[in-house]
């Protein structure tokens, strides 16, 4: 297939082809936790499975900085490329990657310090506590590489190399799967084997892009030594990508709160059931996130080029695609609830039925998630980090926190399973408000 450039007019076919690698790339990224959970649950047991789900949000909280710089930086660099300043774009790109490395080292140290207090706060004790600390420490050792991997996912698209980004992520994901099978199922290394498999795959997913961008290539971007600290650029990238950081940070904190409530109401079974549901959620969220990663540099480019006609075209087509995708995801989640639960926890009938019941309630959130996710990323691409951050904060943090704390008081555990749907519905109202209010400012409708 011919290379698609950011400057082109996008039909539905061309748009789908351009964002498809990013979608698959994010799906493979989300599969890390899914594969770990699958092997751990079936070969080690449900206590170790619960440990994976307790500690994973801690790593994601720390990785939020990588998402922030990746999304905010790619929007800024896409705009810079649209203005015809390619040399400046490469200098900014190099500075941002160096910032991720430095930030990753610092956050890894923070992660080691807070891991034990965090899992203790969630109610872990005995073997669950030991398993959580073991898994968490191994994962945190590769934290910097994980942050780099998430950052490069956005920059591959900006560099007009989404397919190469997909290839790197697929290779990394396949490495994770193969090593999980080897370390857990063959060598019987248990929970530590699953953690080592994930860590090795994340190292591979970071080093390959570094080597690619460090040598001469035919993409729009290249790592260069002719860079320095650009405080305004770094601040702009962080501020613009703050919505994505807020989204990932809040999602991880919400997951911790879910786990706390579930430990209190249902014990380890509740955490295990939530883990299975969130694996489906990871994949569906990855589809929406992949679409926004793929489309955002295009939006930023045409915004920088002041091409209002193409901006309208991208906005209208995207709304239709993410809305239709939400319906498909809901139907898929309802249909796959029992087969997926059986795959992960089929060895425990009580846990299986709990998981299926919860999954049917949780599925309604997928109807609305796509539009809300796209709207936040759309404003990031327009370099309006304030509106994007407000949308992300309300959707992924404030509304969900309120629903998680309050709905169980009314409907018990069913209220907890429906909390995300209620939060998405409240967020949609705010999303519609901002889309209507800003349409004359950015001329996308």
GROMACS .gro file of C-alpha atoms in nm:
model
  445
    1UNK     CA    1   0.000   0.000   0.000
    2UNK     CA    2   0.123   0.351  -0.085
    3UNK     CA    3   0.243   0.565   0.204
    4UNK     CA    4  -0.026   0.799   0.338
    5UNK     CA    5   0.090   1.151   0.423
    6UNK     CA    6  -0.049   1.375   0.697
    7UNK     CA    7  -0.125   1.646   0.442
    8UNK     CA    8  -0.370   1.436   0.237
    9UNK     CA    9  -0.749   1.445   0.223
   10UNK     CA   10  -0.886   1.148   0.419
   11UNK     CA   11  -1.175   0.938   0.293
   12UNK     CA   12  -1.324   0.669   0.520
   13UNK     CA   13  -1.102   0.408   0.354
   14UNK     CA   14  -0.784   0.611   0.381
   15UNK     CA   15  -0.865   0.713   0.739
   16UNK     CA   16  -0.927   0.353   0.841
   17UNK     CA   17  -0.603   0.236   0.679
   18UNK     CA   18  -0.403   0.510   0.847
   19UNK     CA   19  -0.533   0.452   1.201
   20UNK     CA   20  -0.553   0.071   1.179
   21UNK     CA   21  -0.184   0.011   1.269
   22UNK     CA   22  -0.221   0.233   1.576
   23UNK     CA   23  -0.529   0.041   1.687
   24UNK     CA   24  -0.356  -0.296   1.653
   25UNK     CA   25  -0.050  -0.146   1.822
   26UNK     CA   26  -0.252  -0.044   2.127
   27UNK     CA   27  -0.431  -0.378   2.138
   28UNK     CA   28  -0.099  -0.560   2.153
   29UNK     CA   29   0.016  -0.323   2.426
   30UNK     CA   30  -0.294  -0.404   2.629
   31UNK     CA   31  -0.238  -0.776   2.577
   32UNK     CA   32   0.062  -0.765   2.813
   33UNK     CA   33  -0.159  -0.772   3.121
   34UNK     CA   34  -0.413  -1.004   2.958
   35UNK     CA   35  -0.155  -1.270   2.875
   36UNK     CA   36   0.005  -1.241   3.218
   37UNK     CA   37  -0.335  -1.283   3.379
   38UNK     CA   38  -0.428  -1.580   3.162
   39UNK     CA   39  -0.114  -1.778   3.245
   40UNK     CA   40  -0.104  -1.676   3.609
   41UNK     CA   41  -0.469  -1.758   3.673
   42UNK     CA   42  -0.456  -2.101   3.509
   43UNK     CA   43  -0.104  -2.212   3.610
   44UNK     CA   44  -0.045  -2.037   3.944
   45UNK     CA   45  -0.388  -1.971   4.096
   46UNK     CA   46  -0.644  -1.704   4.178
   47UNK     CA   47  -0.443  -1.550   4.466
   48UNK     CA   48  -0.153  -1.478   4.231
   49UNK     CA   49  -0.406  -1.361   3.969
   50UNK     CA   50  -0.549  -1.115   4.222
   51UNK     CA   51  -0.192  -0.996   4.293
   52UNK     CA   52  -0.140  -0.911   3.924
   53UNK     CA   53  -0.456  -0.700   3.926
   54UNK     CA   54  -0.369  -0.526   4.253
   55UNK     CA   55  -0.021  -0.416   4.141
   56UNK     CA   56  -0.080  -0.337   3.773
   57UNK     CA   57  -0.245   0.003   3.847
   58UNK     CA   58   0.066   0.112   4.041
   59UNK     CA   59   0.281   0.066   3.730
   60UNK     CA   60   0.022   0.242   3.514
   61UNK     CA   61   0.010   0.541   3.751
   62UNK     CA   62   0.384   0.589   3.701
   63UNK     CA   63   0.364   0.529   3.324
   64UNK     CA   64   0.114   0.813   3.285
   65UNK     CA   65   0.403   1.057   3.229
   66UNK     CA   66   0.501   0.863   2.917
   67UNK     CA   67   0.151   0.891   2.775
   68UNK     CA   68   0.152   1.262   2.856
   69UNK     CA   69   0.473   1.341   2.670
   70UNK     CA   70   0.387   1.107   2.384
   71UNK     CA   71   0.044   1.250   2.312
   72UNK     CA   72   0.116   1.611   2.400
   73UNK     CA   73   0.453   1.606   2.228
   74UNK     CA   74   0.322   1.443   1.910
   75UNK     CA   75   0.048   1.706   1.883
   76UNK     CA   76   0.301   1.985   1.923
   77UNK     CA   77   0.546   1.827   1.677
   78UNK     CA   78   0.266   1.753   1.430
   79UNK     CA   79   0.171   2.121   1.441
   80UNK     CA   80   0.538   2.220   1.399
   81UNK     CA   81   0.569   1.994   1.093
   82UNK     CA   82   0.249   2.146   0.954
   83UNK     CA   83   0.416   2.485   0.983
   84UNK     CA   84   0.711   2.355   0.777
   85UNK     CA   85   0.968   2.356   1.061
   86UNK     CA   86   1.115   2.006   1.032
   87UNK     CA   87   1.453   2.078   1.194
   88UNK     CA   88   1.284   2.229   1.498
   89UNK     CA   89   1.051   1.928   1.516
   90UNK     CA   90   1.349   1.691   1.535
   91UNK     CA   91   1.517   1.894   1.808
   92UNK     CA   92   1.197   1.900   2.012
   93UNK     CA   93   1.145   1.527   1.955
   94UNK     CA   94   1.496   1.444   2.079
   95UNK     CA   95   1.456   1.661   2.388
   96UNK     CA   96   1.123   1.497   2.476
   97UNK     CA   97   1.266   1.144   2.450
   98UNK     CA   98   1.554   1.240   2.680
   99UNK     CA   99   1.300   1.382   2.925
  100UNK     CA  100   1.111   1.052   2.930
  101UNK     CA  101   1.431   0.861   3.016
  102UNK     CA  102   1.515   1.095   3.303
  103UNK     CA  103   1.157   1.094   3.429
  104UNK     CA  104   1.144   0.715   3.407
  105UNK     CA  105   1.447   0.671   3.632
  106UNK     CA  106   1.299   0.901   3.895
  107UNK     CA  107   0.955   0.740   3.884
  108UNK     CA  108   1.102   0.391   3.911
  109UNK     CA  109   1.261   0.488   4.241
  110UNK     CA  110   0.928   0.631   4.356
  111UNK     CA  111   0.752   0.311   4.255
  112UNK     CA  112   0.980   0.091   4.464
  113UNK     CA  113   0.919   0.318   4.764
  114UNK     CA  114   0.537   0.321   4.743
  115UNK     CA  115   0.465  -0.035   4.626
  116UNK     CA  116   0.441  -0.206   4.964
  117UNK     CA  117   0.240   0.072   5.136
  118UNK     CA  118   0.003   0.083   4.837
  119UNK     CA  119  -0.086  -0.288   4.840
  120UNK     CA  120  -0.113  -0.284   5.219
  121UNK     CA  121  -0.357   0.006   5.193
  122UNK     CA  122  -0.568  -0.199   4.950
  123UNK     CA  123  -0.606  -0.471   5.211
  124UNK     CA  124  -0.355  -0.728   5.088
  125UNK     CA  125  -0.209  -0.960   5.349
  126UNK     CA  126  -0.043  -1.299   5.374
  127UNK     CA  127   0.033  -1.467   5.042
  128UNK     CA  128  -0.153  -1.201   4.844
  129UNK     CA  129   0.079  -0.935   4.989
  130UNK     CA  130   0.392  -1.138   4.910
  131UNK     CA  131   0.278  -1.209   4.554
  132UNK     CA  132   0.187  -0.844   4.492
  133UNK     CA  133   0.528  -0.717   4.602
  134UNK     CA  134   0.713  -0.983   4.403
  135UNK     CA  135   0.527  -0.911   4.079
  136UNK     CA  136   0.531  -0.535   4.127
  137UNK     CA  137   0.905  -0.504   4.188
  138UNK     CA  138   0.997  -0.698   3.876
  139UNK     CA  139   0.757  -0.494   3.661
  140UNK     CA  140   0.885  -0.166   3.807
  141UNK     CA  141   1.244  -0.257   3.712
  142UNK     CA  142   1.143  -0.208   3.346
  143UNK     CA  143   0.934   0.106   3.410
  144UNK     CA  144   1.154   0.343   3.210
  145UNK     CA  145   1.139   0.115   2.906
  146UNK     CA  146   0.761   0.088   2.936
  147UNK     CA  147   0.733   0.468   2.942
  148UNK     CA  148   0.952   0.495   2.633
  149UNK     CA  149   0.745   0.234   2.453
  150UNK     CA  150   0.420   0.421   2.518
  151UNK     CA  151   0.582   0.748   2.412
  152UNK     CA  152   0.712   0.609   2.082
  153UNK     CA  153   0.366   0.474   1.996
  154UNK     CA  154   0.248   0.829   1.936
  155UNK     CA  155   0.566   0.949   1.764
  156UNK     CA  156   0.565   0.664   1.510
  157UNK     CA  157   0.234   0.799   1.379
  158UNK     CA  158   0.362   1.156   1.369
  159UNK     CA  159   0.664   1.031   1.175
  160UNK     CA  160   0.424   0.881   0.915
  161UNK     CA  161   0.535   0.532   1.018
  162UNK     CA  162   0.229   0.382   1.190
  163UNK     CA  163   0.291   0.042   1.030
  164UNK     CA  164   0.647   0.029   1.164
  165UNK     CA  165   0.515   0.123   1.507
  166UNK     CA  166   0.268  -0.162   1.477
  167UNK     CA  167   0.545  -0.406   1.382
  168UNK     CA  168   0.751  -0.310   1.687
  169UNK     CA  169   0.453  -0.348   1.919
  170UNK     CA  170   0.348  -0.680   1.767
  171UNK     CA  171   0.704  -0.811   1.806
  172UNK     CA  172   0.708  -0.696   2.166
  173UNK     CA  173   0.368  -0.852   2.233
  174UNK     CA  174   0.465  -1.183   2.076
  175UNK     CA  175   0.780  -1.182   2.287
  176UNK     CA  176   0.565  -1.142   2.596
  177UNK     CA  177   0.337  -1.429   2.496
  178UNK     CA  178   0.621  -1.665   2.410
  179UNK     CA  179   0.811  -1.594   2.730
  180UNK     CA  180   0.494  -1.628   2.940
  181UNK     CA  181   0.442  -1.975   2.795
  182UNK     CA  182   0.809  -2.063   2.849
  183UNK     CA  183   0.861  -1.915   3.196
  184UNK     CA  184   0.522  -2.000   3.350
  185UNK     CA  185   0.394  -2.310   3.171
  186UNK     CA  186   0.725  -2.485   3.092
  187UNK     CA  187   0.980  -2.367   3.350
  188UNK     CA  188   0.714  -2.322   3.624
  189UNK     CA  189   0.863  -1.997   3.749
  190UNK     CA  190   0.517  -1.891   3.863
  191UNK     CA  191   0.431  -1.527   3.916
  192UNK     CA  192   0.793  -1.415   3.879
  193UNK     CA  193   0.807  -1.577   3.536
  194UNK     CA  194   0.506  -1.377   3.415
  195UNK     CA  195   0.661  -1.055   3.545
  196UNK     CA  196   0.997  -1.127   3.378
  197UNK     CA  197   0.819  -1.200   3.048
  198UNK     CA  198   0.647  -0.862   3.056
  199UNK     CA  199   0.964  -0.676   3.156
  200UNK     CA  200   1.172  -0.828   2.873
  201UNK     CA  201   0.906  -0.747   2.614
  202UNK     CA  202   0.890  -0.385   2.732
  203UNK     CA  203   1.268  -0.349   2.702
  204UNK     CA  204   1.246  -0.475   2.343
  205UNK     CA  205   0.956  -0.238   2.268
  206UNK     CA  206   1.167   0.059   2.377
  207UNK     CA  207   1.513  -0.021   2.236
  208UNK     CA  208   1.402  -0.094   1.878
  209UNK     CA  209   1.247   0.254   1.825
  210UNK     CA  210   1.554   0.419   1.981
  211UNK     CA  211   1.783   0.245   1.731
  212UNK     CA  212   1.549   0.327   1.442
  213UNK     CA  213   1.519   0.698   1.512
  214UNK     CA  214   1.889   0.732   1.603
  215UNK     CA  215   2.010   0.637   1.254
  216UNK     CA  216   1.921   0.792   0.915
  217UNK     CA  217   1.568   0.693   0.812
  218UNK     CA  218   1.297   0.799   0.567
  219UNK     CA  219   1.047   0.913   0.832
  220UNK     CA  220   0.968   1.272   0.929
  221UNK     CA  221   1.151   1.241   1.261
  222UNK     CA  222   1.500   1.154   1.379
  223UNK     CA  223   1.682   1.168   1.711
  224UNK     CA  224   1.955   1.428   1.692
  225UNK     CA  225   2.235   1.552   1.916
  226UNK     CA  226   2.158   1.907   1.805
  227UNK     CA  227   1.911   1.958   2.083
  228UNK     CA  228   1.895   2.112   2.426
  229UNK     CA  229   1.642   2.175   2.698
  230UNK     CA  230   1.353   2.378   2.558
  231UNK     CA  231   1.156   2.464   2.872
  232UNK     CA  232   0.864   2.620   2.687
  233UNK     CA  233   0.837   2.323   2.450
  234UNK     CA  234   0.855   2.072   2.735
  235UNK     CA  235   0.598   2.265   2.932
  236UNK     CA  236   0.372   2.295   2.629
  237UNK     CA  237   0.398   1.922   2.556
  238UNK     CA  238   0.323   1.833   2.918
  239UNK     CA  239   0.038   2.081   2.945
  240UNK     CA  240  -0.111   1.971   2.615
  241UNK     CA  241  -0.076   1.603   2.700
  242UNK     CA  242  -0.193   1.651   3.056
  243UNK     CA  243  -0.537   1.523   2.961
  244UNK     CA  244  -0.393   1.188   2.857
  245UNK     CA  245  -0.180   1.179   3.171
  246UNK     CA  246  -0.488   1.265   3.377
  247UNK     CA  247  -0.681   0.994   3.195
  248UNK     CA  248  -0.420   0.724   3.257
  249UNK     CA  249  -0.342   0.841   3.607
  250UNK     CA  250  -0.708   0.862   3.698
  251UNK     CA  251  -0.786   0.524   3.543
  252UNK     CA  252  -0.515   0.366   3.754
  253UNK     CA  253  -0.632   0.539   4.072
  254UNK     CA  254  -0.988   0.436   3.994
  255UNK     CA  255  -0.870   0.077   3.950
  256UNK     CA  256  -0.707   0.096   4.292
  257UNK     CA  257  -1.033   0.225   4.442
  258UNK     CA  258  -1.228  -0.051   4.265
  259UNK     CA  259  -0.991  -0.307   4.413
  260UNK     CA  260  -1.027  -0.153   4.759
  261UNK     CA  261  -1.407  -0.166   4.740
  262UNK     CA  262  -1.402  -0.518   4.600
  263UNK     CA  263  -1.167  -0.646   4.870
  264UNK     CA  264  -1.404  -0.497   5.126
  265UNK     CA  265  -1.725  -0.632   4.971
  266UNK     CA  266  -1.620  -0.958   4.801
  267UNK     CA  267  -1.259  -1.036   4.891
  268UNK     CA  268  -1.015  -1.194   4.646
  269UNK     CA  269  -1.300  -1.321   4.426
  270UNK     CA  270  -1.413  -0.964   4.361
  271UNK     CA  271  -1.064  -0.851   4.260
  272UNK     CA  272  -1.025  -1.154   4.034
  273UNK     CA  273  -1.364  -1.094   3.867
  274UNK     CA  274  -1.280  -0.728   3.812
  275UNK     CA  275  -0.949  -0.833   3.658
  276UNK     CA  276  -1.123  -1.045   3.396
  277UNK     CA  277  -1.367  -0.764   3.313
  278UNK     CA  278  -1.090  -0.512   3.283
  279UNK     CA  279  -0.904  -0.731   3.037
  280UNK     CA  280  -1.197  -0.688   2.800
  281UNK     CA  281  -1.198  -0.321   2.897
  282UNK     CA  282  -0.826  -0.291   2.817
  283UNK     CA  283  -0.880  -0.425   2.467
  284UNK     CA  284  -1.182  -0.206   2.390
  285UNK     CA  285  -1.015   0.100   2.542
  286UNK     CA  286  -0.707   0.017   2.334
  287UNK     CA  287  -0.918   0.031   2.017
  288UNK     CA  288  -1.044   0.378   2.108
  289UNK     CA  289  -0.702   0.495   2.221
  290UNK     CA  290  -0.540   0.353   1.909
  291UNK     CA  291  -0.784   0.545   1.692
  292UNK     CA  292  -0.707   0.871   1.872
  293UNK     CA  293  -0.330   0.812   1.852
  294UNK     CA  294  -0.365   0.751   1.479
  295UNK     CA  295  -0.591   1.046   1.402
  296UNK     CA  296  -0.440   1.308   1.637
  297UNK     CA  297  -0.125   1.392   1.434
  298UNK     CA  298  -0.343   1.434   1.124
  299UNK     CA  299  -0.571   1.675   1.309
  300UNK     CA  300  -0.271   1.864   1.450
  301UNK     CA  301  -0.112   1.890   1.106
  302UNK     CA  302  -0.423   2.035   0.940
  303UNK     CA  303  -0.483   2.264   1.235
  304UNK     CA  304  -0.126   2.394   1.203
  305UNK     CA  305  -0.177   2.434   0.825
  306UNK     CA  306  -0.509   2.617   0.888
  307UNK     CA  307  -0.694   2.370   0.664
  308UNK     CA  308  -1.046   2.410   0.805
  309UNK     CA  309  -1.216   2.198   0.541
  310UNK     CA  310  -1.012   1.890   0.623
  311UNK     CA  311  -1.054   1.955   0.995
  312UNK     CA  312  -1.431   1.938   0.950
  313UNK     CA  313  -1.396   1.623   0.743
  314UNK     CA  314  -1.185   1.449   1.008
  315UNK     CA  315  -1.416   1.552   1.291
  316UNK     CA  316  -1.735   1.434   1.123
  317UNK     CA  317  -1.596   1.101   1.007
  318UNK     CA  318  -1.439   1.033   1.344
  319UNK     CA  319  -1.762   1.091   1.536
  320UNK     CA  320  -1.945   0.845   1.315
  321UNK     CA  321  -1.672   0.581   1.341
  322UNK     CA  322  -1.633   0.593   1.720
  323UNK     CA  323  -2.010   0.597   1.775
  324UNK     CA  324  -2.060   0.292   1.555
  325UNK     CA  325  -1.763   0.126   1.719
  326UNK     CA  326  -1.924   0.170   2.060
  327UNK     CA  327  -2.229  -0.027   1.954
  328UNK     CA  328  -2.013  -0.308   1.816
  329UNK     CA  329  -1.806  -0.320   2.137
  330UNK     CA  330  -2.116  -0.341   2.355
  331UNK     CA  331  -2.258  -0.632   2.157
  332UNK     CA  332  -1.920  -0.807   2.157
  333UNK     CA  333  -1.880  -0.763   2.533
  334UNK     CA  334  -2.225  -0.905   2.605
  335UNK     CA  335  -2.167  -1.202   2.375
  336UNK     CA  336  -1.816  -1.280   2.500
  337UNK     CA  337  -1.887  -1.243   2.874
  338UNK     CA  338  -1.923  -1.613   2.957
  339UNK     CA  339  -1.659  -1.753   2.717
  340UNK     CA  340  -1.400  -1.503   2.841
  341UNK     CA  341  -1.482  -1.568   3.206
  342UNK     CA  342  -1.454  -1.943   3.147
  343UNK     CA  343  -1.115  -1.894   2.982
  344UNK     CA  344  -0.972  -1.717   3.288
  345UNK     CA  345  -1.158  -1.857   3.590
  346UNK     CA  346  -1.340  -2.165   3.462
  347UNK     CA  347  -1.184  -2.370   3.742
  348UNK     CA  348  -1.402  -2.193   4.005
  349UNK     CA  349  -1.779  -2.195   3.939
  350UNK     CA  350  -1.865  -1.936   4.203
  351UNK     CA  351  -1.606  -1.696   4.065
  352UNK     CA  352  -1.717  -1.773   3.709
  353UNK     CA  353  -2.081  -1.679   3.774
  354UNK     CA  354  -1.979  -1.364   3.961
  355UNK     CA  355  -1.761  -1.258   3.669
  356UNK     CA  356  -2.030  -1.322   3.405
  357UNK     CA  357  -2.294  -1.128   3.602
  358UNK     CA  358  -2.059  -0.832   3.650
  359UNK     CA  359  -1.948  -0.832   3.286
  360UNK     CA  360  -2.306  -0.803   3.156
  361UNK     CA  361  -2.360  -0.490   3.367
  362UNK     CA  362  -2.020  -0.339   3.290
  363UNK     CA  363  -2.063  -0.375   2.912
  364UNK     CA  364  -2.296  -0.074   2.882
  365UNK     CA  365  -2.001   0.158   2.947
  366UNK     CA  366  -1.852   0.062   2.609
  367UNK     CA  367  -2.142   0.231   2.429
  368UNK     CA  368  -2.022   0.574   2.539
  369UNK     CA  369  -1.650   0.537   2.596
  370UNK     CA  370  -1.542   0.594   2.235
  371UNK     CA  371  -1.703   0.936   2.189
  372UNK     CA  372  -1.571   1.064   2.523
  373UNK     CA  373  -1.219   0.935   2.454
  374UNK     CA  374  -1.212   1.087   2.106
  375UNK     CA  375  -1.336   1.427   2.224
  376UNK     CA  376  -1.059   1.460   2.482
  377UNK     CA  377  -0.792   1.356   2.231
  378UNK     CA  378  -0.944   1.587   1.968
  379UNK     CA  379  -0.886   1.893   2.186
  380UNK     CA  380  -0.534   1.772   2.265
  381UNK     CA  381  -0.466   1.754   1.891
  382UNK     CA  382  -0.594   2.111   1.861
  383UNK     CA  383  -0.338   2.206   2.130
  384UNK     CA  384  -0.620   2.295   2.371
  385UNK     CA  385  -0.485   2.106   2.669
  386UNK     CA  386  -0.713   2.282   2.917
  387UNK     CA  387  -1.041   2.157   2.772
  388UNK     CA  388  -0.892   1.814   2.710
  389UNK     CA  389  -0.770   1.790   3.070
  390UNK     CA  390  -1.108   1.898   3.207
  391UNK     CA  391  -1.286   1.631   3.003
  392UNK     CA  392  -1.038   1.362   3.109
  393UNK     CA  393  -1.042   1.462   3.475
  394UNK     CA  394  -1.420   1.460   3.498
  395UNK     CA  395  -1.465   1.135   3.306
  396UNK     CA  396  -1.186   0.919   3.438
  397UNK     CA  397  -1.156   1.054   3.789
  398UNK     CA  398  -1.422   1.273   3.949
  399UNK     CA  399  -1.736   1.112   3.803
  400UNK     CA  400  -1.602   0.758   3.847
  401UNK     CA  401  -1.483   0.820   4.202
  402UNK     CA  402  -1.825   0.953   4.298
  403UNK     CA  403  -2.002   0.660   4.135
  404UNK     CA  404  -1.770   0.397   4.286
  405UNK     CA  405  -1.819   0.539   4.635
  406UNK     CA  406  -2.190   0.618   4.617
  407UNK     CA  407  -2.365   0.363   4.393
  408UNK     CA  408  -2.274   0.059   4.614
  409UNK     CA  409  -2.458   0.232   4.898
  410UNK     CA  410  -2.775   0.216   4.685
  411UNK     CA  411  -2.743  -0.105   4.479
  412UNK     CA  412  -2.468  -0.299   4.655
  413UNK     CA  413  -2.214  -0.473   4.432
  414UNK     CA  414  -2.434  -0.415   4.123
  415UNK     CA  415  -2.391  -0.044   4.188
  416UNK     CA  416  -2.016  -0.093   4.180
  417UNK     CA  417  -2.030  -0.280   3.848
  418UNK     CA  418  -2.245  -0.002   3.694
  419UNK     CA  419  -2.028   0.285   3.819
  420UNK     CA  420  -1.832   0.323   3.496
  421UNK     CA  421  -2.146   0.340   3.281
  422UNK     CA  422  -2.291   0.613   3.503
  423UNK     CA  423  -1.963   0.806   3.487
  424UNK     CA  424  -1.948   0.778   3.106
  425UNK     CA  425  -2.308   0.904   3.077
  426UNK     CA  426  -2.234   1.209   3.292
  427UNK     CA  427  -1.916   1.272   3.093
  428UNK     CA  428  -2.102   1.262   2.762
  429UNK     CA  429  -2.312   1.560   2.870
  430UNK     CA  430  -1.997   1.763   2.940
  431UNK     CA  431  -1.838   1.644   2.615
  432UNK     CA  432  -2.136   1.762   2.409
  433UNK     CA  433  -2.126   2.098   2.585
  434UNK     CA  434  -1.760   2.162   2.498
  435UNK     CA  435  -1.793   2.036   2.141
  436UNK     CA  436  -2.077   2.281   2.082
  437UNK     CA  437  -1.905   2.569   2.261
  438UNK     CA  438  -1.571   2.535   2.080
  439UNK     CA  439  -1.697   2.465   1.727
  440UNK     CA  440  -1.672   2.830   1.622
  441UNK     CA  441  -1.328   2.868   1.779
  442UNK     CA  442  -1.160   2.586   1.587
  443UNK     CA  443  -1.403   2.567   1.293
  444UNK     CA  444  -1.446   2.189   1.290
  445UNK     CA  445  -1.826   2.190   1.256
   0.00000   0.00000   0.00000
